[in-house]
């Protein structure tokens, strides 16, 4: 595939792959055939463009990972972003989802490899972003849940909002997030299971009790209430259904009650 | 399923709904927030990068390895199950860049 760059004097073509390679590697000179209106090699113009590409992508990462930026300091994060964007250039034109490979990148990046909790913080920030951009859905009136008798309830499917997902972290990922974003208390080491959802236009993250992710993910797969409850209690005998349902209701996570 | 258990389940639902009875009333506050929620994620790439503030000088030194994290990661002392500290290090970390 070629990119036509027509000048007043002559028609020249630059291959798209060479343009892209030069864009991502500052050591590579501007591709031959890239010329100014005067017919000279457009080295400087290409350099400006190249810098703006990396600057804007690094800025997108700063915007998308505010807690990582705070944890690492913006100077470090921006330098790291320049490395990231060259290994993981955008795979989609949807810039709001840029940075999806950050969790795995952080595991291998020498400057962050010792901060074992960072990948889960990145996962949480990505999940909050996905929730922000997920489809709209109106939550049920919570009282509707109390209208079902036990037999009906077990066969009923609780349909969850598109924004709903869970994150299971062996670190206090949400406490770290709250510490940096909401002046929360200093995190102490503990595993956290997190429910991500959206209330109105605002993504929210809440803690789930043990087994909560199993229950929520079963509902998300379309399993009936009774099946989801069975899966959760088989893994966690004293599974806290009240706390899990309460988080789902508070997070506007249930959008439909489908009787079996 | 035993009668006792069914009562427990319905009770759990009632409790969960009751716990949120007051929360639902607070939803009227939601709209004022939507303009600022996660700012920049609709248009984050349309900002600084489009101003041509950049120069033609190569800005990429790939020198992240000269920097160490200097944010709040230094303020947290988290250990994993094995008791190993995950606190941020002030020592310069030697690194080999992954091939791009």
Short mmCIF file of C-alpha atoms in Angstrom, two decimals, chain A:
data_model
loop_
_atom_site.label_atom_id
_atom_site.label_comp_id
_atom_site.label_asym_id
_atom_site.label_seq_id
_atom_site.Cartn_x
_atom_site.Cartn_y
_atom_site.Cartn_z
CA UNK A 1 0.00 0.00 0.00
CA UNK A 2 1.40 3.41 -0.83
CA UNK A 3 0.68 6.86 0.39
CA UNK A 4 0.54 9.46 -2.37
CA UNK A 5 2.25 12.69 -1.46
CA UNK A 6 1.72 14.93 -4.43
CA UNK A 7 3.89 18.01 -4.74
CA UNK A 8 3.59 20.89 -7.17
CA UNK A 9 6.66 19.74 -9.01
CA UNK A 10 6.44 16.02 -9.11
CA UNK A 11 4.57 12.99 -7.88
CA UNK A 12 6.39 10.98 -5.28
CA UNK A 13 5.39 8.04 -3.19
CA UNK A 14 6.54 6.92 0.21
CA UNK A 15 5.64 3.46 1.35
CA UNK A 16 3.35 3.45 4.34
CA UNK A 17 5.48 0.94 6.22
CA UNK A 18 8.62 3.07 5.80
CA UNK A 19 6.70 6.15 6.93
CA UNK A 20 5.42 4.25 9.96
CA UNK A 21 8.82 2.81 10.85
CA UNK A 22 10.45 6.22 10.71
CA UNK A 23 7.62 7.64 12.79
CA UNK A 24 8.28 5.19 15.60
CA UNK A 25 12.06 5.18 15.47
CA UNK A 26 13.71 8.57 15.99
CA UNK A 27 17.02 7.17 14.86
CA UNK A 28 15.62 6.61 11.39
CA UNK A 29 15.78 9.59 9.03
CA UNK A 30 12.64 10.87 7.34
CA UNK A 31 11.73 8.60 4.45
CA UNK A 32 13.11 9.44 1.03
CA UNK A 33 10.53 10.96 -1.22
CA UNK A 34 9.05 13.11 1.53
CA UNK A 35 9.54 16.63 0.22
CA UNK A 36 8.55 20.18 1.06
CA UNK A 37 6.59 22.35 -1.41
CA UNK A 38 9.97 23.74 -2.42
CA UNK A 39 11.12 20.27 -3.36
CA UNK A 40 13.64 19.82 -0.56
CA UNK A 41 13.73 16.81 1.74
CA UNK A 42 11.17 17.33 4.52
CA UNK A 43 13.41 16.14 7.35
CA UNK A 44 12.51 18.95 9.77
CA UNK A 45 8.79 18.84 9.07
CA UNK A 46 8.80 15.11 9.58
CA UNK A 47 10.66 15.60 12.86
CA UNK A 48 7.99 17.99 14.13
CA UNK A 49 5.30 15.53 13.14
CA UNK A 50 7.14 12.65 14.77
CA UNK A 51 7.55 14.56 18.01
CA UNK A 52 3.91 15.54 18.04
CA UNK A 53 2.84 11.94 17.52
CA UNK A 54 4.88 10.74 20.48
CA UNK A 55 3.91 13.74 22.62
CA UNK A 56 0.19 13.25 22.00
CA UNK A 57 0.33 9.51 22.65
CA UNK A 58 2.32 10.02 25.84
CA UNK A 59 -0.24 12.64 26.90
CA UNK A 60 -3.04 10.19 26.17
CA UNK A 61 -1.34 7.72 28.52
CA UNK A 62 -0.91 10.36 31.23
CA UNK A 63 -4.62 11.17 30.94
CA UNK A 64 -5.61 7.52 30.88
CA UNK A 65 -3.48 6.42 33.83
CA UNK A 66 -3.68 9.23 36.41
CA UNK A 67 -2.82 6.93 39.32
CA UNK A 68 0.15 5.32 37.57
CA UNK A 69 1.33 8.85 36.77
CA UNK A 70 1.07 9.82 40.42
CA UNK A 71 2.70 6.63 41.63
CA UNK A 72 5.69 6.97 39.32
CA UNK A 73 5.89 10.74 39.00
CA UNK A 74 5.03 12.43 35.70
CA UNK A 75 8.64 12.83 34.55
CA UNK A 76 9.29 9.12 34.87
CA UNK A 77 5.90 8.16 33.46
CA UNK A 78 6.35 10.30 30.34
CA UNK A 79 9.78 8.84 29.63
CA UNK A 80 8.37 5.37 30.15
CA UNK A 81 5.46 6.25 27.85
CA UNK A 82 7.93 7.00 25.04
CA UNK A 83 9.29 3.48 25.37
CA UNK A 84 5.77 2.03 25.60
CA UNK A 85 4.39 3.79 22.56
CA UNK A 86 7.20 2.50 20.38
CA UNK A 87 6.65 -1.09 21.47
CA UNK A 88 2.87 -0.76 21.54
CA UNK A 89 1.75 1.85 19.01
CA UNK A 90 -2.04 2.28 18.82
CA UNK A 91 -3.68 -0.87 17.51
CA UNK A 92 -7.02 0.87 17.09
CA UNK A 93 -8.14 4.31 16.02
CA UNK A 94 -10.05 4.59 19.32
CA UNK A 95 -7.52 6.58 21.31
CA UNK A 96 -9.63 6.42 24.48
CA UNK A 97 -8.72 2.76 24.80
CA UNK A 98 -5.00 3.32 24.18
CA UNK A 99 -2.74 1.66 26.73
CA UNK A 100 -4.40 -1.75 26.95
CA UNK A 101 -1.00 -3.49 27.00
CA UNK A 102 0.23 -1.41 29.95
CA UNK A 103 -0.23 -4.13 32.62
CA UNK A 104 2.03 -6.61 30.83
CA UNK A 105 4.46 -3.86 29.81
CA UNK A 106 4.93 -2.84 33.46
CA UNK A 107 5.84 -6.41 34.40
CA UNK A 108 8.76 -6.39 32.00
CA UNK A 109 9.88 -2.76 32.20
CA UNK A 110 13.07 -2.63 34.26
CA UNK A 111 12.17 0.67 35.93
CA UNK A 112 8.90 -0.70 37.32
CA UNK A 113 9.56 -4.41 37.67
CA UNK A 114 10.02 -4.12 41.46
CA UNK A 115 6.63 -2.46 41.94
CA UNK A 116 4.60 -5.66 41.81
CA UNK A 117 1.27 -3.94 42.45
CA UNK A 118 1.51 -1.60 39.45
CA UNK A 119 0.03 -3.97 36.81
CA UNK A 120 -3.17 -4.39 38.85
CA UNK A 121 -3.46 -0.64 39.35
CA UNK A 122 -3.14 -0.32 35.56
CA UNK A 123 -5.85 -2.98 35.12
CA UNK A 124 -8.13 -1.03 37.43
CA UNK A 125 -7.55 2.21 35.54
CA UNK A 126 -8.23 0.43 32.23
CA UNK A 127 -11.42 -1.11 33.62
CA UNK A 128 -12.63 2.30 34.84
CA UNK A 129 -11.97 3.68 31.37
CA UNK A 130 -13.84 0.81 29.71
CA UNK A 131 -16.72 1.43 32.10
CA UNK A 132 -16.73 5.11 31.18
CA UNK A 133 -17.07 4.23 27.49
CA UNK A 134 -19.40 1.24 27.90
CA UNK A 135 -22.94 1.38 26.56
CA UNK A 136 -25.61 3.21 28.54
CA UNK A 137 -28.04 1.15 30.57
CA UNK A 138 -30.68 2.03 33.12
CA UNK A 139 -30.56 0.23 36.44
CA UNK A 140 -33.60 -1.57 37.83
CA UNK A 141 -35.46 -0.21 40.81
CA UNK A 142 -33.86 -2.18 43.66
CA UNK A 143 -37.25 -2.91 45.23
CA UNK A 144 -38.12 -5.04 42.18
CA UNK A 145 -35.69 -7.64 43.52
CA UNK A 146 -37.83 -8.16 46.59
CA UNK A 147 -40.91 -9.03 44.50
CA UNK A 148 -39.64 -12.51 43.65
CA UNK A 149 -40.32 -15.64 45.68
CA UNK A 150 -37.46 -18.01 46.33
CA UNK A 151 -38.26 -20.59 43.63
CA UNK A 152 -38.67 -17.94 40.93
CA UNK A 153 -35.54 -16.15 42.06
CA UNK A 154 -33.32 -19.22 41.63
CA UNK A 155 -34.28 -19.51 37.94
CA UNK A 156 -34.14 -15.77 37.30
CA UNK A 157 -31.39 -14.11 35.35
CA UNK A 158 -30.12 -10.78 36.61
CA UNK A 159 -28.85 -8.96 33.52
CA UNK A 160 -25.84 -6.77 34.25
CA UNK A 161 -24.92 -3.42 32.72
CA UNK A 162 -22.29 -3.47 29.95
CA UNK A 163 -19.96 -1.48 32.22
CA UNK A 164 -19.85 -4.18 34.91
CA UNK A 165 -16.64 -6.15 35.36
CA UNK A 166 -14.57 -7.53 38.20
CA UNK A 167 -10.89 -7.41 39.04
CA UNK A 168 -9.25 -9.82 41.45
CA UNK A 169 -5.96 -8.50 42.76
CA UNK A 170 -3.51 -10.03 45.19
CA UNK A 171 -2.69 -6.43 46.06
CA UNK A 172 -4.86 -3.65 47.50
CA UNK A 173 -5.29 -2.17 44.01
CA UNK A 174 -8.42 -0.21 44.92
CA UNK A 175 -6.93 1.09 48.18
CA UNK A 176 -3.91 2.31 46.22
CA UNK A 177 -6.26 4.00 43.75
CA UNK A 178 -8.24 5.65 46.56
CA UNK A 179 -5.05 6.71 48.34
CA UNK A 180 -3.95 8.58 45.22
CA UNK A 181 -7.25 9.85 43.87
CA UNK A 182 -9.43 10.43 46.92
CA UNK A 183 -7.03 10.99 49.80
CA UNK A 184 -7.83 7.52 51.09
CA UNK A 185 -5.86 5.96 53.94
CA UNK A 186 -2.41 4.51 53.35
CA UNK A 187 -2.96 1.06 51.83
CA UNK A 188 -2.02 -2.00 53.78
CA UNK A 189 -1.11 -5.26 52.12
CA UNK A 190 -4.18 -7.36 51.37
CA UNK A 191 -5.82 -8.93 48.38
CA UNK A 192 -8.82 -7.09 46.96
CA UNK A 193 -11.70 -8.16 44.77
CA UNK A 194 -13.12 -5.18 42.95
CA UNK A 195 -16.40 -4.48 41.18
CA UNK A 196 -16.22 -1.87 38.44
CA UNK A 197 -19.43 -0.34 37.16
CA UNK A 198 -20.92 3.01 36.23
CA UNK A 199 -23.43 5.19 38.03
CA UNK A 200 -24.86 7.63 35.56
CA UNK A 201 -21.77 8.92 33.79
CA UNK A 202 -19.27 8.18 36.51
CA UNK A 203 -17.33 4.92 36.75
CA UNK A 204 -17.18 3.51 40.28
CA UNK A 205 -15.04 0.85 41.88
CA UNK A 206 -16.17 -0.99 45.00
CA UNK A 207 -14.79 -3.84 47.08
CA UNK A 208 -16.47 -7.22 46.81
CA UNK A 209 -16.35 -9.92 49.46
CA UNK A 210 -14.59 -13.21 48.78
CA UNK A 211 -16.46 -15.10 46.07
CA UNK A 212 -18.08 -11.90 44.82
CA UNK A 213 -16.24 -12.01 41.51
CA UNK A 214 -17.38 -15.61 40.93
CA UNK A 215 -21.00 -14.61 41.53
CA UNK A 216 -20.85 -11.47 39.37
CA UNK A 217 -19.00 -13.17 36.52
CA UNK A 218 -21.52 -16.03 36.50
CA UNK A 219 -24.36 -13.51 36.21
CA UNK A 220 -22.45 -11.74 33.47
CA UNK A 221 -22.19 -15.00 31.53
CA UNK A 222 -25.98 -15.29 31.69
CA UNK A 223 -26.28 -17.91 34.41
CA UNK A 224 -29.40 -17.90 36.57
CA UNK A 225 -29.26 -16.48 40.10
CA UNK A 226 -29.31 -19.94 41.66
CA UNK A 227 -26.43 -21.17 39.50
CA UNK A 228 -24.34 -18.11 40.27
CA UNK A 229 -25.03 -18.48 43.99
CA UNK A 230 -24.14 -22.18 43.85
CA UNK A 231 -20.82 -21.42 42.14
CA UNK A 232 -19.94 -18.74 44.68
CA UNK A 233 -20.86 -20.81 47.75
CA UNK A 234 -19.04 -23.87 46.41
CA UNK A 235 -15.84 -21.81 46.47
CA UNK A 236 -16.55 -19.68 49.53
CA UNK A 237 -18.77 -21.45 52.05
CA UNK A 238 -19.74 -18.27 53.90
CA UNK A 239 -20.15 -16.22 50.71
CA UNK A 240 -21.60 -12.82 51.59
CA UNK A 241 -24.55 -12.47 49.20
CA UNK A 242 -25.83 -9.31 50.87
CA UNK A 243 -22.58 -7.38 50.41
CA UNK A 244 -22.23 -8.55 46.80
CA UNK A 245 -25.80 -7.66 45.85
CA UNK A 246 -25.50 -4.39 47.73
CA UNK A 247 -22.44 -3.42 45.67
CA UNK A 248 -24.21 -4.39 42.45
CA UNK A 249 -27.25 -2.29 43.38
CA UNK A 250 -25.16 0.67 44.55
CA UNK A 251 -23.10 0.48 41.37
CA UNK A 252 -26.22 0.48 39.17
CA UNK A 253 -25.03 -2.86 37.87
CA UNK A 254 -28.36 -4.72 37.47
CA UNK A 255 -30.38 -3.57 34.49
CA UNK A 256 -32.98 -6.27 34.00
CA UNK A 257 -34.72 -9.11 35.79
CA UNK A 258 -35.45 -11.97 33.41
CA UNK A 259 -37.63 -14.67 34.87
CA UNK A 260 -36.58 -18.17 33.82
#
